[in-house]
Amino acid sequence: MIAAAMNKTFIPCLLVAAAIVLATLPGPADAGAIELREFSSEVEERRFRSLTEELRCTVCQNESLAESDAPLARDLRRQIHHQLQAGRSDSEIRDYMVERYGDFVLYRPPFAAHTMILWFGPVILLLAGLVAVVFAIRRRRKILENS
Amino acid sequence: MNMLRLGIPLLIFAGLVALLVIGLQTAEDRTRVASPLVGRMAPEFTLPKLYEPETEWSTRELEGQPWLLNVWGSWCYACREEHPWMQRLEQESGIPLVGFNWKDERDDALGWLDRFGDAWTLHVRDFEGDAAIDWGVYGAPETFLVDANGIIRHKIIGPLDEEIFYDLMDRIETVREEHQS
């Protein structure tokens, strides 16, 4: 009786769970892939992908240009595609974006005076932690020796 | 020793709380992207006019005088909010106020102006959005103040309100005085 009732509710539950899992699986991460674009070479296509992945969409700030479906992201992808076709280099395209939207568009912050804390912060914290651990061990050793 | 033991974690905790409070208070500012274009030459563009799509308008027509560029769209709710301030700008700023209709259907834009009133000197239309990218536009509304030398002096992201309006009026005054002297 109980087993049968469990079976009755268990199977629909399983189906719902499976549906939820399927729905939340990441779909094609690259919104740009839906747009049809012609690339003159595979290298150009790869450059397009890597550029749109490292540039941030400024309207939807936690998405890259490659992921975002915002109209502005679409415009920016088109702009990057144009510039690639016009033969501009990756760094020229990156500079073009930074000139207009600031360092903020770069997911990888530039190495500059005002970003030092970003680059060295983790290392400093790690060193501070190591120093603290060394002190703690020494102290404990002293306590053990004394007792 | 005991004081240290208790004091240091407490200090660290207080520091974290302080960081959190600062972070929460500046959260809104951080989502606003400061424009690197302020202090630089305003990018030129030539775009079709909204009312007469077969006629083009170029930023060169305003060369040598201060002017304002206001990015708007009929799809943008905040633009409706700032509309009364656009009317005040038209009446009080004394400099041209160019409407930059961004990523909008022409009919929607005309309907919007008909309904709320046209406070701008003229409108251009950028459907593709390339000129907007050149200006580092990432939302609407945005308002730029360009001086007589063609340099972007100020950029406002988001709708105007009373405080922003009076601050902008001061800046316009400065730019106009520079131009006259």
PDB file of C-alpha atoms in Angstrom, chain A:
ATOM      1  CA  MET A   1       0.000   0.000   0.000  1.00  0.00           C
ATOM      2  CA  ILE A   2       2.584   2.444   1.160  1.00  0.00           C
ATOM      3  CA  ALA A   3       4.998   1.327  -1.504  1.00  0.00           C
ATOM      4  CA  ALA A   4       2.360   1.771  -4.197  1.00  0.00           C
ATOM      5  CA  ALA A   5       1.477   5.251  -2.950  1.00  0.00           C
ATOM      6  CA  MET A   6       5.142   6.156  -2.856  1.00  0.00           C
ATOM      7  CA  ASN A   7       5.563   4.927  -6.369  1.00  0.00           C
ATOM      8  CA  LYS A   8       2.652   7.036  -7.505  1.00  0.00           C
ATOM      9  CA  THR A   9       4.142  10.237  -6.157  1.00  0.00           C
ATOM     10  CA  PHE A  10       7.744   9.255  -6.659  1.00  0.00           C
ATOM     11  CA  ILE A  11       7.639   8.987 -10.433  1.00  0.00           C
ATOM     12  CA  PRO A  12       6.047  12.406 -11.070  1.00  0.00           C
ATOM     13  CA  CYS A  13       8.511  13.892  -8.611  1.00  0.00           C
ATOM     14  CA  LEU A  14      11.359  12.347 -10.500  1.00  0.00           C
ATOM     15  CA  LEU A  15      10.023  13.736 -13.771  1.00  0.00           C
ATOM     16  CA  VAL A  16       9.696  17.211 -12.289  1.00  0.00           C
ATOM     17  CA  ALA A  17      13.216  16.995 -10.889  1.00  0.00           C
ATOM     18  CA  ALA A  18      14.556  15.879 -14.254  1.00  0.00           C
ATOM     19  CA  ALA A  19      12.743  18.762 -15.958  1.00  0.00           C
ATOM     20  CA  ILE A  20      14.222  21.247 -13.503  1.00  0.00           C
ATOM     21  CA  VAL A  21      17.705  19.870 -14.031  1.00  0.00           C
ATOM     22  CA  LEU A  22      17.291  20.033 -17.801  1.00  0.00           C
ATOM     23  CA  ALA A  23      15.913  23.570 -17.652  1.00  0.00           C
ATOM     24  CA  THR A  24      18.774  24.850 -15.556  1.00  0.00           C
ATOM     25  CA  LEU A  25      21.516  23.204 -17.567  1.00  0.00           C
ATOM     26  CA  PRO A  26      23.560  25.854 -19.311  1.00  0.00           C
ATOM     27  CA  GLY A  27      22.330  26.165 -22.853  1.00  0.00           C
ATOM     28  CA  PRO A  28      24.590  27.374 -25.607  1.00  0.00           C
ATOM     29  CA  ALA A  29      26.687  29.793 -23.559  1.00  0.00           C
ATOM     30  CA  ASP A  30      27.412  31.853 -26.621  1.00  0.00           C
ATOM     31  CA  ALA A  31      24.483  34.063 -27.619  1.00  0.00           C
ATOM     32  CA  GLY A  32      26.662  35.194 -30.503  1.00  0.00           C
ATOM     33  CA  ALA A  33      26.507  31.712 -31.940  1.00  0.00           C
ATOM     34  CA  ILE A  34      22.844  32.212 -32.822  1.00  0.00           C
ATOM     35  CA  GLU A  35      23.704  35.197 -34.952  1.00  0.00           C
ATOM     36  CA  LEU A  36      24.912  34.249 -38.380  1.00  0.00           C
ATOM     37  CA  ARG A  37      28.276  35.737 -39.050  1.00  0.00           C
ATOM     38  CA  GLU A  38      30.756  35.168 -41.770  1.00  0.00           C
ATOM     39  CA  PHE A  39      34.381  34.902 -40.899  1.00  0.00           C
ATOM     40  CA  SER A  40      37.122  34.919 -43.461  1.00  0.00           C
ATOM     41  CA  SER A  41      39.057  32.332 -41.490  1.00  0.00           C
ATOM     42  CA  GLU A  42      38.891  30.090 -38.480  1.00  0.00           C
ATOM     43  CA  VAL A  43      41.471  32.260 -36.763  1.00  0.00           C
ATOM     44  CA  GLU A  44      39.223  35.285 -37.168  1.00  0.00           C
ATOM     45  CA  GLU A  45      36.307  33.369 -35.688  1.00  0.00           C
ATOM     46  CA  ARG A  46      38.430  32.296 -32.726  1.00  0.00           C
ATOM     47  CA  ARG A  47      39.579  35.874 -32.184  1.00  0.00           C
ATOM     48  CA  PHE A  48      35.949  37.040 -32.263  1.00  0.00           C
ATOM     49  CA  ARG A  49      35.026  34.472 -29.641  1.00  0.00           C
ATOM     50  CA  SER A  50      37.868  35.278 -27.312  1.00  0.00           C
ATOM     51  CA  LEU A  51      37.329  39.051 -27.635  1.00  0.00           C
ATOM     52  CA  THR A  52      33.606  38.840 -26.898  1.00  0.00           C
ATOM     53  CA  GLU A  53      34.312  36.556 -23.953  1.00  0.00           C
ATOM     54  CA  GLU A  54      36.804  38.883 -22.303  1.00  0.00           C
ATOM     55  CA  LEU A  55      34.747  42.051 -22.752  1.00  0.00           C
ATOM     56  CA  ARG A  56      31.986  42.873 -20.335  1.00  0.00           C
ATOM     57  CA  CYS A  57      28.512  43.862 -21.368  1.00  0.00           C
ATOM     58  CA  THR A  58      28.021  47.265 -19.736  1.00  0.00           C
ATOM     59  CA  VAL A  59      24.232  47.045 -19.402  1.00  0.00           C
ATOM     60  CA  CYS A  60      24.137  43.588 -17.873  1.00  0.00           C
ATOM     61  CA  GLN A  61      27.295  43.900 -15.899  1.00  0.00           C
ATOM     62  CA  ASN A  62      27.876  40.317 -14.909  1.00  0.00           C
ATOM     63  CA  GLU A  63      27.726  38.955 -18.402  1.00  0.00           C
ATOM     64  CA  SER A  64      30.337  38.982 -21.103  1.00  0.00           C
ATOM     65  CA  LEU A  65      29.548  40.298 -24.568  1.00  0.00           C
ATOM     66  CA  ALA A  66      29.481  36.720 -25.808  1.00  0.00           C
ATOM     67  CA  GLU A  67      26.830  35.637 -23.328  1.00  0.00           C
ATOM     68  CA  SER A  68      24.586  38.656 -23.266  1.00  0.00           C
ATOM     69  CA  ASP A  69      21.406  38.974 -25.239  1.00  0.00           C
ATOM     70  CA  ALA A  70      21.005  42.698 -24.539  1.00  0.00           C
ATOM     71  CA  PRO A  71      20.532  44.863 -27.651  1.00  0.00           C
ATOM     72  CA  LEU A  72      23.672  46.835 -26.828  1.00  0.00           C
ATOM     73  CA  ALA A  73      25.715  43.627 -26.548  1.00  0.00           C
ATOM     74  CA  ARG A  74      24.428  42.645 -29.967  1.00  0.00           C
ATOM     75  CA  ASP A  75      25.526  46.021 -31.369  1.00  0.00           C
ATOM     76  CA  LEU A  76      28.929  45.681 -29.763  1.00  0.00           C
ATOM     77  CA  ARG A  77      29.396  42.179 -31.172  1.00  0.00           C
ATOM     78  CA  ARG A  78      28.529  43.514 -34.616  1.00  0.00           C
ATOM     79  CA  GLN A  79      30.990  46.371 -34.109  1.00  0.00           C
ATOM     80  CA  ILE A  80      33.760  43.927 -33.101  1.00  0.00           C
ATOM     81  CA  HIS A  81      32.985  41.771 -36.127  1.00  0.00           C
ATOM     82  CA  HIS A  82      33.222  44.835 -38.424  1.00  0.00           C
ATOM     83  CA  GLN A  83      36.535  45.809 -36.941  1.00  0.00           C
ATOM     84  CA  LEU A  84      37.947  42.305 -37.283  1.00  0.00           C
ATOM     85  CA  GLN A  85      36.949  42.317 -40.922  1.00  0.00           C
ATOM     86  CA  ALA A  86      38.560  45.699 -41.350  1.00  0.00           C
ATOM     87  CA  GLY A  87      41.796  44.043 -40.235  1.00  0.00           C
ATOM     88  CA  ARG A  88      42.206  45.680 -36.839  1.00  0.00           C
ATOM     89  CA  SER A  89      44.254  43.850 -34.243  1.00  0.00           C
ATOM     90  CA  ASP A  90      42.891  42.450 -30.971  1.00  0.00           C
ATOM     91  CA  SER A  91      44.610  45.127 -28.928  1.00  0.00           C
ATOM     92  CA  GLU A  92      43.276  47.879 -31.213  1.00  0.00           C
ATOM     93  CA  ILE A  93      39.738  46.562 -30.717  1.00  0.00           C
ATOM     94  CA  ARG A  94      40.242  46.254 -26.969  1.00  0.00           C
ATOM     95  CA  ASP A  95      41.579  49.831 -26.843  1.00  0.00           C
ATOM     96  CA  TYR A  96      38.593  51.042 -28.860  1.00  0.00           C
ATOM     97  CA  MET A  97      36.248  49.608 -26.228  1.00  0.00           C
ATOM     98  CA  VAL A  98      38.284  50.917 -23.276  1.00  0.00           C
ATOM     99  CA  GLU A  99      38.411  54.407 -24.819  1.00  0.00           C
ATOM    100  CA  ARG A 100      34.616  54.473 -24.856  1.00  0.00           C
ATOM    101  CA  TYR A 101      33.553  52.411 -21.866  1.00  0.00           C
ATOM    102  CA  GLY A 102      36.606  52.546 -19.599  1.00  0.00           C
ATOM    103  CA  ASP A 103      38.652  49.769 -17.965  1.00  0.00           C
ATOM    104  CA  PHE A 104      35.370  48.444 -16.690  1.00  0.00           C
ATOM    105  CA  VAL A 105      34.677  46.617 -19.976  1.00  0.00           C
ATOM    106  CA  LEU A 106      37.718  44.430 -19.438  1.00  0.00           C
ATOM    107  CA  TYR A 107      37.091  41.362 -17.339  1.00  0.00           C
ATOM    108  CA  ARG A 108      40.835  41.166 -16.839  1.00  0.00           C
ATOM    109  CA  PRO A 109      41.780  44.461 -15.200  1.00  0.00           C
ATOM    110  CA  PRO A 110      44.836  46.233 -16.595  1.00  0.00           C
ATOM    111  CA  PHE A 111      48.074  46.289 -14.640  1.00  0.00           C
ATOM    112  CA  ALA A 112      48.148  49.853 -13.306  1.00  0.00           C
ATOM    113  CA  ALA A 113      48.719  51.762 -10.069  1.00  0.00           C
ATOM    114  CA  HIS A 114      45.035  51.828  -9.159  1.00  0.00           C
ATOM    115  CA  THR A 115      44.598  48.083  -9.758  1.00  0.00           C
ATOM    116  CA  MET A 116      47.618  46.961  -7.697  1.00  0.00           C
ATOM    117  CA  ILE A 117      45.427  45.858  -4.821  1.00  0.00           C
ATOM    118  CA  LEU A 118      43.519  43.549  -7.180  1.00  0.00           C
ATOM    119  CA  TRP A 119      46.672  41.919  -8.450  1.00  0.00           C
ATOM    120  CA  PHE A 120      48.647  41.721  -5.231  1.00  0.00           C
ATOM    121  CA  GLY A 121      45.843  41.584  -2.647  1.00  0.00           C
ATOM    122  CA  PRO A 122      45.467  37.783  -2.738  1.00  0.00           C
ATOM    123  CA  VAL A 123      49.241  37.227  -2.488  1.00  0.00           C
ATOM    124  CA  ILE A 124      49.484  39.620   0.476  1.00  0.00           C
ATOM    125  CA  LEU A 125      46.593  37.884   2.224  1.00  0.00           C
ATOM    126  CA  LEU A 126      48.218  34.506   1.617  1.00  0.00           C
ATOM    127  CA  LEU A 127      51.530  35.702   3.040  1.00  0.00           C
ATOM    128  CA  ALA A 128      49.791  37.211   6.066  1.00  0.00           C
ATOM    129  CA  GLY A 129      48.041  33.876   6.627  1.00  0.00           C
ATOM    130  CA  LEU A 130      51.331  31.982   6.398  1.00  0.00           C
ATOM    131  CA  VAL A 131      52.955  34.322   8.919  1.00  0.00           C
ATOM    132  CA  ALA A 132      50.016  33.845  11.282  1.00  0.00           C
ATOM    133  CA  VAL A 133      50.254  30.056  10.948  1.00  0.00           C
ATOM    134  CA  VAL A 134      54.010  30.082  11.651  1.00  0.00           C
ATOM    135  CA  PHE A 135      53.453  32.176  14.790  1.00  0.00           C
ATOM    136  CA  ALA A 136      50.649  29.921  15.981  1.00  0.00           C
ATOM    137  CA  ILE A 137      52.762  26.790  15.521  1.00  0.00           C
ATOM    138  CA  ARG A 138      55.702  28.318  17.356  1.00  0.00           C
ATOM    139  CA  ARG A 139      53.539  29.363  20.251  1.00  0.00           C
ATOM    140  CA  ARG A 140      51.930  25.981  20.549  1.00  0.00           C
ATOM    141  CA  ARG A 141      55.329  24.333  20.475  1.00  0.00           C
ATOM    142  CA  LYS A 142      56.472  26.594  23.301  1.00  0.00           C
ATOM    143  CA  ILE A 143      53.414  25.720  25.377  1.00  0.00           C
ATOM    144  CA  LEU A 144      54.023  22.010  24.764  1.00  0.00           C
ATOM    145  CA  GLU A 145      57.688  22.322  25.731  1.00  0.00           C
ATOM    146  CA  ASN A 146      56.815  24.155  28.927  1.00  0.00           C
ATOM    147  CA  SER A 147      54.246  21.629  30.077  1.00  0.00           C
TER     148      SER A 147
END
